[in-house]
Each structure stands twice: as structure tokens, then as C-alpha cells.
Short mmCIF file of C-alpha atoms in Angstrom, two decimals:
data_model
loop_
_atom_site.label_atom_id
_atom_site.label_comp_id
_atom_site.label_asym_id
_atom_site.label_seq_id
_atom_site.Cartn_x
_atom_site.Cartn_y
_atom_site.Cartn_z
CA PRO A 246 14.27 -23.70 -20.17
CA PRO A 247 16.00 -26.60 -21.83
CA SER A 248 16.14 -25.18 -25.32
CA HIS A 249 19.92 -24.95 -25.18
CA PHE A 250 20.41 -28.61 -24.24
CA PRO A 251 20.61 -30.14 -27.70
CA GLU A 252 23.36 -27.75 -28.87
CA GLU A 253 25.42 -28.21 -25.75
CA HIS A 254 25.11 -31.92 -26.05
CA VAL A 255 26.42 -31.84 -29.61
CA ARG A 256 29.29 -29.52 -28.72
CA ARG A 257 30.41 -31.66 -25.83
CA GLN A 258 30.25 -34.80 -27.82
CA ASN A 259 32.50 -33.37 -30.47
CA GLY A 260 34.85 -31.58 -28.09
CA ASN A 261 35.49 -33.98 -25.25
CA ALA A 262 37.66 -37.04 -25.30
CA SER A 263 35.64 -40.18 -25.00
CA SER A 264 35.21 -41.50 -21.50
CA GLY A 265 33.36 -44.35 -19.93
CA THR A 266 30.58 -42.19 -18.58
CA GLU A 267 29.61 -40.73 -21.91
CA PRO A 268 26.86 -43.11 -22.99
CA ARG A 269 25.02 -42.66 -19.68
CA TRP A 270 25.31 -38.92 -19.90
CA LEU A 271 23.97 -39.02 -23.45
CA LEU A 272 20.87 -40.84 -22.27
CA LEU A 273 20.31 -38.36 -19.46
CA CYS A 274 20.59 -35.49 -21.88
CA LEU A 275 18.04 -36.96 -24.23
CA GLU A 276 15.57 -37.55 -21.42
CA GLN A 277 15.81 -34.08 -19.96
CA PRO A 278 14.50 -32.08 -22.90
CA VAL A 279 11.46 -34.34 -23.26
CA LEU A 280 10.51 -34.07 -19.59
CA SER A 281 11.03 -30.34 -19.52
CA LEU A 282 9.04 -29.91 -22.70
CA SER A 283 6.05 -31.57 -21.14
CA VAL A 284 6.35 -29.38 -18.04
CA MET A 285 6.55 -26.32 -20.25
CA TRP A 286 3.52 -27.46 -22.23
CA ALA A 287 1.54 -27.97 -19.03
CA LYS A 288 2.49 -24.50 -17.85
CA LEU A 289 1.54 -22.98 -21.17
CA LEU A 290 -1.84 -24.67 -21.06
CA ALA A 291 -2.38 -23.45 -17.52
CA ARG A 292 -1.49 -19.94 -18.58
CA LEU A 293 -3.77 -19.99 -21.59
CA GLU A 294 -6.55 -21.23 -19.35
CA GLY A 295 -6.03 -18.43 -16.87
CA ARG A 296 -5.64 -16.04 -19.77
CA SER A 297 -9.10 -16.19 -21.19
CA SER A 298 -11.02 -15.65 -18.00
CA LEU A 299 -9.72 -12.26 -16.93
CA LYS A 300 -11.80 -10.30 -19.42
CA ASN A 301 -14.68 -10.36 -16.95
CA LEU A 302 -12.67 -8.96 -14.08
CA GLU A 303 -14.56 -5.69 -13.91
CA PRO A 304 -16.02 -4.41 -17.17
CA TYR A 305 -17.23 -1.16 -15.57
CA LEU A 306 -13.71 -0.16 -14.81
CA PHE A 307 -12.46 -0.07 -18.39
CA ALA A 308 -13.19 2.14 -21.34
CA GLU A 309 -12.98 -0.71 -23.78
CA GLU A 310 -14.67 -4.07 -23.94
CA GLY A 311 -12.48 -7.06 -23.49
CA SER A 312 -10.21 -5.34 -21.01
CA PRO A 313 -8.10 -6.12 -19.18
CA VAL A 314 -5.84 -8.39 -21.16
CA HIS A 315 -2.59 -9.91 -20.06
CA GLY A 316 0.23 -7.42 -20.26
CA ASP A 317 -1.93 -4.47 -19.27
CA VAL A 318 -0.61 -2.00 -16.72
CA ILE A 319 -3.39 -0.14 -14.96
CA GLU A 320 -2.77 2.90 -12.79
CA PHE A 321 -5.28 4.06 -10.16
CA HIS A 322 -4.64 7.72 -9.47
CA GLY A 323 -6.39 10.03 -7.05
CA PRO A 324 -6.37 12.02 -3.83
CA GLU A 325 -6.82 10.38 -0.47
CA GLY A 326 -10.09 8.78 0.49
CA THR A 327 -11.32 8.30 -3.07
CA GLY A 328 -11.55 4.53 -3.06
CA LYS A 329 -8.33 3.33 -4.69
CA THR A 330 -7.46 0.75 -2.05
CA GLU A 331 -11.13 -0.22 -1.83
CA MET A 332 -11.12 -0.87 -5.57
CA LEU A 333 -8.10 -3.12 -5.10
CA TYR A 334 -10.08 -5.14 -2.52
CA HIS A 335 -12.83 -5.42 -5.14
CA VAL A 336 -10.32 -6.73 -7.68
CA ILE A 337 -8.90 -9.18 -5.13
CA ALA A 338 -12.37 -10.46 -4.26
CA ARG A 339 -13.26 -10.90 -7.94
CA CYS A 340 -10.07 -12.85 -8.48
CA ILE A 341 -9.88 -15.15 -5.49
CA ILE A 342 -13.52 -16.18 -5.27
CA PRO A 343 -13.82 -19.54 -7.06
CA LYS A 344 -15.56 -19.91 -10.40
CA ALA A 345 -18.41 -21.84 -8.80
CA GLU A 346 -19.32 -18.76 -6.80
CA GLY A 347 -19.03 -16.32 -9.66
CA GLY A 348 -15.41 -15.26 -9.31
CA LEU A 349 -12.40 -15.98 -11.46
CA GLY A 350 -10.52 -18.39 -9.21
CA VAL A 351 -7.06 -17.01 -9.98
CA GLU A 352 -4.21 -16.22 -7.64
CA VAL A 353 -3.28 -12.69 -6.73
CA MET A 354 -0.11 -11.07 -5.39
CA PHE A 355 -0.51 -7.93 -3.28
CA VAL A 356 2.52 -5.76 -2.62
CA ASP A 357 1.75 -3.32 0.20
CA THR A 358 4.01 -0.29 0.51
CA ASP A 359 1.43 1.94 2.17
CA TYR A 360 0.73 -0.41 5.08
CA HIS A 361 -2.96 0.18 4.57
CA PHE A 362 -3.97 -3.38 3.85
CA ASP A 363 -6.83 -4.35 6.13
CA MET A 364 -7.44 -8.08 6.28
CA LEU A 365 -10.66 -7.62 8.28
CA ARG A 366 -12.09 -5.48 5.51
CA LEU A 367 -11.21 -8.08 2.86
CA VAL A 368 -12.79 -10.86 4.93
CA THR A 369 -15.96 -8.77 5.39
CA ILE A 370 -16.19 -8.28 1.64
CA LEU A 371 -15.70 -12.00 1.03
CA GLU A 372 -18.31 -12.93 3.63
CA ASN A 373 -20.83 -10.67 1.93
CA ARG A 374 -20.10 -11.93 -1.54
CA LEU A 375 -19.96 -15.66 -0.98
CA ALA A 376 -23.23 -17.54 -0.92
CA GLN A 377 -22.01 -19.62 1.99
CA GLY A 378 -19.53 -17.52 3.89
CA THR A 379 -18.15 -20.37 5.90
CA GLU A 380 -14.71 -20.20 7.46
CA GLU A 381 -13.58 -23.07 5.25
CA MET A 382 -14.67 -21.27 2.12
CA ILE A 383 -12.97 -18.04 3.14
CA LYS A 384 -9.76 -19.83 4.00
CA GLN A 385 -9.82 -21.43 0.60
CA CYS A 386 -10.20 -18.04 -1.05
CA LEU A 387 -7.48 -16.45 1.04
CA GLY A 388 -5.22 -19.29 0.01
CA ARG A 389 -5.12 -17.65 -3.40
CA LEU A 390 -3.84 -14.35 -2.01
CA PHE A 391 -0.12 -13.66 -1.59
CA LEU A 392 0.70 -10.64 0.54
CA VAL A 393 4.02 -8.88 1.01
CA SER A 394 4.93 -5.51 2.65
CA CYS A 395 7.82 -3.21 1.81
CA SER A 396 9.01 -0.26 3.79
CA SER A 397 11.49 1.36 1.40
CA SER A 398 12.05 1.59 -2.34
CA THR A 399 15.19 -0.54 -2.08
CA GLN A 400 13.20 -3.18 -0.23
CA LEU A 401 10.53 -2.97 -2.94
CA LEU A 402 13.11 -3.56 -5.65
CA LEU A 403 14.64 -6.53 -3.84
CA THR A 404 11.19 -7.96 -3.14
CA LEU A 405 10.26 -7.73 -6.82
CA TYR A 406 13.47 -9.52 -7.78
CA SER A 407 12.72 -12.31 -5.36
CA LEU A 408 9.12 -12.61 -6.55
CA GLU A 409 10.22 -13.82 -9.95
CA ASN A 410 10.60 -17.37 -8.63
CA LEU A 411 7.11 -17.26 -7.21
CA PHE A 412 5.63 -16.37 -10.58
CA CYS A 413 7.52 -19.23 -12.20
CA ALA A 414 6.24 -21.69 -9.64
CA HIS A 415 2.59 -20.55 -9.76
CA PRO A 416 1.26 -20.38 -13.30
CA SER A 417 -2.18 -19.32 -12.14
CA LEU A 418 -0.72 -16.28 -10.37
CA CYS A 419 -1.49 -13.69 -13.01
CA VAL A 420 -2.58 -10.55 -11.19
CA LEU A 421 -0.14 -8.26 -9.41
CA LEU A 422 -1.40 -5.41 -7.22
CA LEU A 423 0.83 -2.67 -5.89
CA ASP A 424 -0.46 -0.20 -3.28
CA SER A 425 1.08 2.29 -3.77
CA LEU A 426 3.88 3.14 -6.13
CA SER A 427 4.28 6.69 -4.86
CA ALA A 428 4.75 5.81 -1.19
CA PHE A 429 8.47 6.51 -1.22
CA TYR A 430 8.44 9.54 -3.45
CA TRP A 431 9.52 12.19 -0.94
CA ILE A 432 12.03 9.95 0.82
CA ASP A 433 13.67 8.98 -2.48
CA ARG A 434 13.68 12.56 -3.63
CA SER A 435 15.44 13.70 -0.50
CA ASN A 436 17.94 10.83 -0.60
CA GLY A 437 18.83 11.58 -4.19
CA GLY A 438 20.06 15.06 -3.39
CA GLU A 439 20.19 17.44 -6.30
CA SER A 440 20.38 14.88 -9.07
CA LEU A 441 17.05 13.90 -10.62
CA THR A 442 18.59 10.69 -11.95
CA LEU A 443 19.62 9.58 -8.50
CA GLN A 444 16.26 10.53 -7.05
CA GLU A 445 14.38 8.46 -9.60
CA MET A 446 16.83 5.59 -9.78
CA ASN A 447 15.08 3.10 -7.52
CA LEU A 448 11.65 3.77 -8.94
CA LYS A 449 12.98 3.53 -12.48
CA LYS A 450 14.54 0.16 -11.71
CA CYS A 451 11.30 -1.00 -10.11
CA ALA A 452 9.30 0.15 -13.12
CA ASN A 453 11.66 -1.58 -15.55
CA PHE A 454 11.56 -4.79 -13.58
CA LEU A 455 7.80 -4.65 -13.26
CA GLU A 456 7.58 -4.34 -17.01
CA LYS A 457 9.80 -7.36 -17.40
CA LEU A 458 7.67 -9.38 -14.95
CA VAL A 459 4.46 -8.36 -16.69
CA THR A 460 5.63 -9.31 -20.17
CA GLN A 461 7.51 -12.48 -19.22
CA HIS A 462 4.82 -13.97 -17.00
CA HIS A 463 1.77 -12.51 -18.79
CA LEU A 464 0.50 -10.64 -15.76
CA ILE A 465 -1.91 -7.82 -15.26
CA LEU A 466 -0.53 -5.09 -13.04
CA PHE A 467 -2.71 -2.71 -11.01
CA ALA A 468 -0.80 0.04 -9.21
CA THR A 469 -2.08 2.98 -7.20
CA THR A 470 -0.43 6.38 -7.21
CA GLN A 471 -1.37 9.24 -4.96
CA THR A 472 -2.08 12.79 -6.01
CA LEU A 473 0.74 14.32 -4.04
CA MET A 474 0.92 17.59 -5.88
CA GLN A 475 -1.49 20.14 -7.11
CA LYS A 476 -1.92 20.61 -10.79
CA SER A 477 0.08 23.60 -11.93
CA ALA A 478 -2.12 26.62 -12.52
CA SER A 479 -0.38 27.68 -15.70
CA SER A 480 -1.54 25.70 -18.69
CA ALA A 481 1.51 26.81 -20.63
CA GLU A 482 3.59 24.37 -18.62
CA SER A 483 2.87 20.98 -20.13
CA PHE A 484 4.68 17.80 -19.20
CA LEU A 485 3.70 15.85 -22.26
CA PRO A 486 3.89 17.02 -25.86
CA LEU A 487 0.25 16.04 -26.44
CA LYS A 488 -2.30 17.29 -23.99
CA LEU A 489 -4.65 14.36 -23.61
CA PRO A 490 -8.24 15.39 -22.86
CA HIS A 491 -8.40 13.62 -19.53
CA GLU A 492 -5.50 15.57 -18.16
CA THR A 493 -7.18 18.91 -18.56
CA ASP A 494 -10.26 17.75 -16.68
CA THR A 495 -8.76 16.01 -13.75
CA ASP A 496 -6.28 17.06 -11.13
CA TYR A 497 -3.45 15.12 -12.73
CA ARG A 498 0.13 16.21 -12.61
CA PRO A 499 2.61 13.49 -13.57
CA TYR A 500 5.51 13.36 -11.15
CA LEU A 501 6.73 9.79 -11.22
CA CYS A 502 9.56 8.77 -13.49
CA LYS A 503 9.15 8.51 -17.25
CA ALA A 504 9.84 4.78 -17.20
CA TRP A 505 6.63 4.28 -15.23
CA GLN A 506 4.51 6.75 -17.20
CA GLN A 507 5.44 5.07 -20.47
CA MET A 508 4.46 1.59 -19.40
CA VAL A 509 0.93 2.46 -18.23
CA THR A 510 -1.77 1.25 -20.62
CA HIS A 511 -4.85 2.37 -18.67
CA ARG A 512 -5.04 5.32 -16.31
CA ILE A 513 -8.03 5.52 -14.00
CA PHE A 514 -8.73 8.69 -12.04
CA PHE A 515 -10.63 8.48 -8.79
CA SER A 516 -12.54 11.33 -7.21
CA LYS A 517 -15.19 11.90 -4.59
CA GLN A 518 -18.59 13.21 -5.47
CA CYS A 519 -20.12 15.45 -2.87
CA ASN A 520 -23.76 15.60 -3.88
CA SER A 521 -25.74 17.87 -1.67
CA GLY A 522 -28.19 15.76 0.27
CA ASN A 523 -27.43 12.49 -1.53
CA SER A 524 -25.16 9.85 -0.19
CA LYS A 525 -21.55 10.45 -1.06
CA GLY A 526 -20.48 8.64 -4.16
CA PHE A 527 -17.24 8.21 -6.04
CA THR A 528 -16.39 8.59 -9.68
CA VAL A 529 -13.85 6.95 -11.91
CA VAL A 530 -12.68 8.36 -15.19
CA SER A 531 -11.07 5.51 -17.08
CA CYS A 532 -8.70 6.21 -19.93
CA HIS A 533 -7.33 3.71 -22.41
CA LEU A 534 -4.13 5.51 -23.28
CA LYS A 535 -3.29 3.93 -26.61
CA ARG A 536 -6.75 4.17 -28.11
CA ASN A 537 -7.50 7.47 -26.39
CA GLN A 538 -10.89 6.30 -25.19
CA ILE A 539 -12.37 7.73 -22.04
CA VAL A 540 -15.32 6.61 -19.97
CA LYS A 541 -16.77 7.98 -16.73
CA ARG A 542 -18.58 5.86 -14.17
CA SER A 543 -19.64 6.23 -10.57
CA PHE A 544 -19.73 3.82 -7.67
CA ASN A 545 -20.62 3.48 -4.00
CA VAL A 546 -18.81 1.71 -1.23
CA ALA A 547 -21.04 -0.67 0.69
CA GLU A 548 -20.48 -3.41 3.23
CA CYS A 549 -19.92 -5.90 0.44
CA GLY A 550 -17.38 -3.66 -1.27
CA ILE A 551 -17.68 -1.55 -4.37
CA GLN A 552 -20.95 -1.33 -6.28
CA PHE A 553 -21.13 0.40 -9.61
CA MET B 243 -7.62 16.30 14.44
CA GLY B 244 -9.15 19.50 15.73
CA ALA B 245 -8.77 23.17 16.32
CA PRO B 246 -6.90 24.32 19.43
CA GLY B 247 -9.02 23.71 22.49
CA SER B 248 -11.20 21.08 20.86
CA GLY B 249 -10.10 18.44 23.30
CA LYS B 250 -7.41 16.48 21.49
CA THR B 251 -5.08 16.07 24.47
CA GLN B 252 -8.02 15.24 26.73
CA VAL B 253 -9.17 12.50 24.38
CA CYS B 254 -5.64 11.12 24.24
CA LEU B 255 -5.46 11.07 28.02
CA GLY B 256 -8.82 9.34 28.13
CA ILE B 257 -7.68 6.72 25.65
CA ALA B 258 -4.49 6.09 27.60
CA ALA B 259 -6.47 5.75 30.83
CA SER B 260 -9.02 3.31 29.47
CA VAL B 261 -6.45 1.16 27.62
CA SER B 262 -4.29 0.97 30.70
CA LEU B 263 -7.08 0.43 33.21
CA GLY B 264 -9.72 -1.42 31.25
CA LEU B 265 -7.60 -3.48 28.87
CA LYS B 266 -4.59 -3.70 31.17
CA GLN B 267 -2.18 -2.99 28.33
CA HIS B 268 0.90 -0.80 28.30
CA VAL B 269 0.86 2.58 26.64
CA LEU B 270 3.59 4.89 25.35
CA PHE B 271 2.64 8.56 25.37
CA LEU B 272 4.88 10.87 23.35
CA ASP B 273 4.16 14.42 24.43
CA SER B 274 5.44 17.17 22.16
CA THR B 275 3.32 20.05 23.38
CA GLY B 276 3.83 19.79 27.12
CA GLY B 277 0.11 19.21 27.50
CA PHE B 278 0.35 15.97 29.40
CA THR B 279 -0.45 16.34 33.07
CA ALA B 280 -0.26 13.34 35.36
CA SER B 281 -2.75 14.82 37.79
CA ARG B 282 -5.43 15.04 35.10
CA LEU B 283 -4.73 11.43 34.13
CA TYR B 284 -5.04 10.43 37.78
CA GLN B 285 -8.38 12.25 37.98
CA MET B 286 -9.66 10.25 35.01
CA LEU B 287 -8.54 6.99 36.58
CA GLN B 288 -10.15 7.87 39.87
CA ALA B 289 -13.41 8.46 38.07
CA GLN B 290 -13.27 4.99 36.53
CA THR B 291 -12.31 2.96 39.55
CA GLU B 292 -12.09 3.47 43.27
CA ASP B 293 -9.54 0.79 43.99
CA GLU B 294 -6.29 2.56 44.71
CA GLU B 295 -4.15 -0.35 43.78
CA GLU B 296 -5.74 -0.60 40.37
CA GLN B 297 -5.19 3.11 39.88
CA LEU B 298 -1.52 2.75 40.75
CA GLU B 299 -1.06 -0.19 38.41
CA ALA B 300 -2.75 1.68 35.62
CA LEU B 301 -0.46 4.66 36.14
CA GLN B 302 2.57 2.40 36.04
CA ARG B 303 1.53 0.99 32.70
CA ILE B 304 1.68 4.40 31.03
CA GLN B 305 5.09 5.61 29.96
CA VAL B 306 5.49 9.28 29.09
CA VAL B 307 8.33 10.64 26.98
CA ARG B 308 8.61 14.35 26.34
CA VAL B 309 9.74 15.04 22.80
CA PHE B 310 10.22 18.52 21.43
CA ASN B 311 11.49 17.92 17.91
CA ILE B 312 11.27 15.32 15.17
CA TYR B 313 14.63 13.79 16.00
CA GLU B 314 13.59 13.11 19.58
CA VAL B 315 10.40 11.48 18.30
CA LEU B 316 12.33 9.28 15.88
CA SER B 317 14.81 8.33 18.57
CA ALA B 318 12.05 7.47 21.04
CA LEU B 319 10.44 5.26 18.39
CA GLN B 320 13.78 3.62 17.65
CA GLU B 321 14.22 2.89 21.35
CA LEU B 322 10.75 1.41 21.43
CA ARG B 323 11.56 -0.77 18.44
CA ASP B 324 14.75 -2.03 20.08
CA ARG B 325 12.86 -2.84 23.26
CA LEU B 326 10.07 -4.67 21.45
CA SER B 327 12.46 -6.58 19.20
CA GLN B 328 14.42 -7.90 22.10
CA GLN B 329 11.20 -8.93 23.80
CA VAL B 330 12.56 -7.95 27.16
CA VAL B 331 10.13 -9.13 29.76
CA SER B 332 10.38 -6.42 32.34
CA SER B 333 8.06 -4.24 34.32
CA THR B 334 7.19 -2.44 31.11
CA GLY B 335 5.50 -5.50 29.70
CA PRO B 336 3.86 -5.82 26.28
CA LEU B 337 3.14 -2.47 24.71
CA LYS B 338 -0.04 -2.13 22.70
CA MET B 339 -0.50 1.56 22.02
CA VAL B 340 1.52 4.59 21.03
CA LEU B 341 0.02 8.06 21.32
CA LEU B 342 1.76 11.04 19.72
CA ASP B 343 0.41 14.42 20.80
CA SER B 344 0.86 16.23 18.53
CA VAL B 345 2.46 15.34 15.23
CA SER B 346 1.90 18.78 13.70
CA ALA B 347 3.91 20.43 16.45
CA VAL B 348 7.04 18.50 15.47
CA ILE B 349 6.49 18.63 11.71
CA TYR B 350 5.49 22.26 11.18
CA PRO B 351 9.01 23.64 11.79
CA LEU B 352 10.29 21.38 9.01
CA LEU B 353 7.89 22.36 6.26
CA GLY B 354 8.50 25.37 4.11
CA GLY B 355 12.04 26.30 3.19
CA ARG B 356 13.85 23.27 1.76
CA GLN B 357 10.61 21.53 0.82
CA SER B 358 11.68 18.01 0.08
CA GLU B 359 13.83 17.49 3.16
CA GLY B 360 11.03 18.37 5.53
CA LEU B 361 8.53 16.27 3.62
CA ALA B 362 10.99 13.37 3.55
CA LEU B 363 11.37 13.52 7.33
CA MET B 364 7.62 13.60 7.73
CA MET B 365 7.25 10.52 5.53
CA GLN B 366 10.09 8.87 7.44
CA LEU B 367 8.12 9.38 10.64
CA SER B 368 5.01 7.94 9.05
CA ARG B 369 7.03 4.91 7.85
CA GLU B 370 8.35 4.35 11.33
CA LEU B 371 4.90 4.55 12.93
CA LYS B 372 3.31 2.30 10.34
CA THR B 373 5.98 -0.39 10.41
CA LEU B 374 5.88 -0.43 14.21
CA ALA B 375 2.11 -0.77 14.12
CA ARG B 376 2.26 -3.59 11.60
CA GLU B 377 5.19 -5.54 12.98
CA PHE B 378 4.26 -5.42 16.64
CA SER B 379 0.46 -5.16 16.34
CA LEU B 380 0.26 -1.76 17.99
CA ALA B 381 -2.43 0.87 17.78
CA VAL B 382 -1.07 4.31 16.93
CA VAL B 383 -2.94 7.52 17.65
CA VAL B 384 -1.64 10.91 16.53
CA THR B 385 -3.15 14.35 16.92
CA ASN B 386 -3.07 16.94 14.20
CA GLN B 387 -4.30 20.45 13.68
CA VAL B 388 -6.77 21.71 11.12
CA THR B 389 -6.70 24.34 8.43
CA ARG B 390 -9.19 25.74 5.97
CA ASP B 391 -8.79 26.62 2.33
CA SER B 392 -10.67 29.86 2.80
CA SER B 393 -12.49 31.43 5.72
CA THR B 394 -15.71 29.58 4.87
CA GLY B 395 -14.31 26.36 3.44
CA PRO B 396 -14.53 22.98 5.15
CA LEU B 397 -11.99 21.97 7.75
CA LYS B 398 -9.20 19.81 6.53
CA PRO B 399 -6.26 18.25 8.32
CA ALA B 400 -3.02 20.18 8.51
CA LEU B 401 0.34 18.98 7.15
CA GLY B 402 -0.80 18.87 3.55
CA ARG B 403 -1.58 16.26 0.94
CA SER B 404 1.24 13.84 1.58
CA TRP B 405 0.36 13.42 5.24
CA SER B 406 -3.34 13.01 4.37
CA PHE B 407 -2.61 9.59 2.88
CA VAL B 408 -0.99 8.33 6.08
CA PRO B 409 -3.75 7.71 8.64
CA SER B 410 -6.19 4.84 8.21
CA THR B 411 -8.93 6.53 10.21
CA ARG B 412 -9.47 10.18 10.86
CA VAL B 413 -11.58 11.64 13.66
CA LEU B 414 -12.55 15.30 13.69
CA LEU B 415 -13.05 16.89 17.09
CA GLU B 416 -15.02 20.07 17.29
CA SER B 417 -16.06 22.06 20.31
CA LYS B 418 -19.74 22.95 20.28
CA GLU B 419 -20.70 26.58 20.04
CA GLY B 420 -22.01 28.02 23.29
CA SER B 421 -25.55 26.87 24.00
#
């Protein structure tokens, strides 16, 4: 950002002894801010454009109309096999399919720490959703997907740091997906020894940096966390001062660091429905944490992805 | 996954035989229970083809390593990674499949007691298997045991919640009740 240029220019002019090159340098300095301003304006326009369209991402998934908005941090929480990764494919498909075909046409970044990402599954979903599922069309859609894998929490942190440049260079990249945030929990806990601070250090840094990325680049972050632990039987033991209604219903026991828990704006709980006789379905309980609104919906997983 | 005697090792042997014979790819079999028998594998190959030379080639494409604790498993996987990274073109050729029979046998002794260390090792093993699969395009098959919540509850895989997130596909083997 060139906002500091004018001051520096004034300081130098007053401080330095005059030299032959000064007039040329003056001209350069005056040009720079103007050019950069126009680049910034273009980026801002692009962002505002991308901004308005994400409200239709998936209305069924949110307790409140008009969600999600930029800056939201959405956590998918649930036991295994409840459709969290499948829901991420649904979000990806909604995002990368062009506007002409009913999608949003925005770029998406997928950070895979679970190594569960299945490209064949994503392509099947795209083929089923596009009117003409030609190879050309699918390639064009996949061109909007950025995929990166991390195998340790340190690698995740370093990857996030290096992604900052990517977000700067791609203004239409406004959705960040992370599957999953809890992948390194046990390894980090064991590496940290007895000290809780050390155990949580990497995840805390990741959470802080994710928050910075989300606010600076106006992103929407979807992250999955796994139900690794059983809810404690004793209700006397409460991790939060206020017992929110959704926590008494679902099998939720917060175990990730406070830095993460505090930045989540929507928490969505996934569970399997085992109806006797009927086809197996899945439920989501979606909670808007600030407004304390809860909504419950159910969905099926078909060839074309998730159907509410 | 399956109860003892449900055929897990047999299925693994069958997979190794068909990948080696039919697809002509190399296989690494990590045996932690001592259940691998070369003669049974040979029997399976004989049933699929009568050409002795093909049978011999198929046998040569299967490498067996006996591992009796988690550290031996991790070291065998590390050795595999070194070999694949260097892309040594030798008689071993390109490996496409790793079978671990069984993962519960090496993990069970670690769980209980100092909880987080055992769980961390288990997740370390899963990391290793997954990154190998992703980086070198391998197929990984592991066998696991089953437990029940109560005597009438449904079968669920052993090794707890954390392990349950690891596999991408789970197959339950059950032996039929006597006819």
C-alpha cells in the first residue's frame, strides 16, 4: 500500500542534500501513488462484487437469512461419517460453478490436513450439477479451486503464512476451507508434554493467523473439527460460563484452544439419523453464536452431492 | 474390520495375489500377527493361473515384512518412503499397495495408561500411511478388530473415535452363522 509515500517523499526532500537525480525521483514518486491507487480501487471493486453474491451460498445451512457474510467463521463439528467433508464438496461446487450455470463463480482455497480430499468425488458432483458436463466446463470450474495438503501443525502454520500472497493476488478468492482443524490434536498434545500452553501453541498461532487472514482479506472460513472425545457425563463440569442450549443437546465437548473457540461465528453440528426402514439421512443443527439462534435441518447424500 | 476368524487375513492375501498377478504391481505386506503363510498365497495363485512362470513372478512381486510393534511398522514405512523417494529402479519395481495386517495388534498395547502418548503414536502411524498414499499414489489396506458397546449393540471398529476418522472406506467382514 502506497499510503506512506507522500510523507516519505516530503521527509526526504527536506532532509537530503540536493542532488542531480532529485527531480526525476520526485516525478517517479508522484506517479507511483496514482498508479497504486487505481490498482487498489480495482481490487476494492472486485472485492465488493464478490462480496454481495455469497449470501446465496447455502441458505439451508444457516440459522439466519443473509448468511454467510464476509468475515464469518463457520465450524462443522461431528463424529465420523456424518457428512462434514461431503458438505465441503457441496460448498466447493456452489462456489466454483459459474454464474451462468447457477453457481457463484468465485475462487476457493481448500487446505487438506486429513488427506481425505477425493477429486473423483468432486468431479462426479460437478458432472451431475452442470447442465453440460463437458471436460472443458469441468476444467474451467476446477481452475477456480486451489488445493494444498499439510501433514503437521507446523506445516499448516507455514502454509497459512505463505498463502497470504495468494489472497493478495487473487481478489476473487474469498472462501477458505480447512478439513480438518483437529487433525493434529493428539500429536500436538503429546509433543507439548505437560504444558497446556506448549500443546496448544501451534493451533493457537494458526487460529490467530486465520483470524487475521479472514478480516484482512474479507474471507469466509469453513473449518471442520472432529468429535474426538465423549461429552463428559457430569453436567456440573461446564467449560463455558453460559451453557448454550445447543451444547446440552448435542455431543459437543470443546477441546480445541480458546483462540479458536472465540473466533467461531457459526457452529454447525452434524449427526447421522438412523431411521428404521427409511434411508439413512443426516441432520445439521446450525447455531448462530452471537444471536443465539438455532435451526435444525436434514439432508441426504446423493450422486450429485448433498440435497436438503 | 471383523471379528477373529472372519477372514481378514485371507482377504488380504487374496488382494495381494490379485494385485500382483492380475495387475502386475508390487505389493508390500506388513504382517504383525504372524498370520501370513506363503503356501496359502501360493495356493491362491495356483487357483488363478496355471502358468508356473507367472506364479513365480507374482510371488516375487510381493514383499513381506514381519513387524511386531509400532516402531517396526514405522521403520518399515520409513524404509519404504526412502526407497520410493529415490526411485530406485530395481527388481522391486514400482510399488502400488501396502497391506497392514493388523493395525489393532500393534496399537492396542499403546492405548490405556499414558493416554495421549499412545494416541499420538497411533495418529503418527495414520499420518505416515496417508502421506505415503497421497504422495506416491498407493493403495493402503489395514485390518482392524471390532468391539461392541454392549452385548447387543452394533459392531463398531476397534481403536476408538480418533482412529475412526482415519480410513476413507470401511469394509465389515462377518462370518455367516452355520447353515
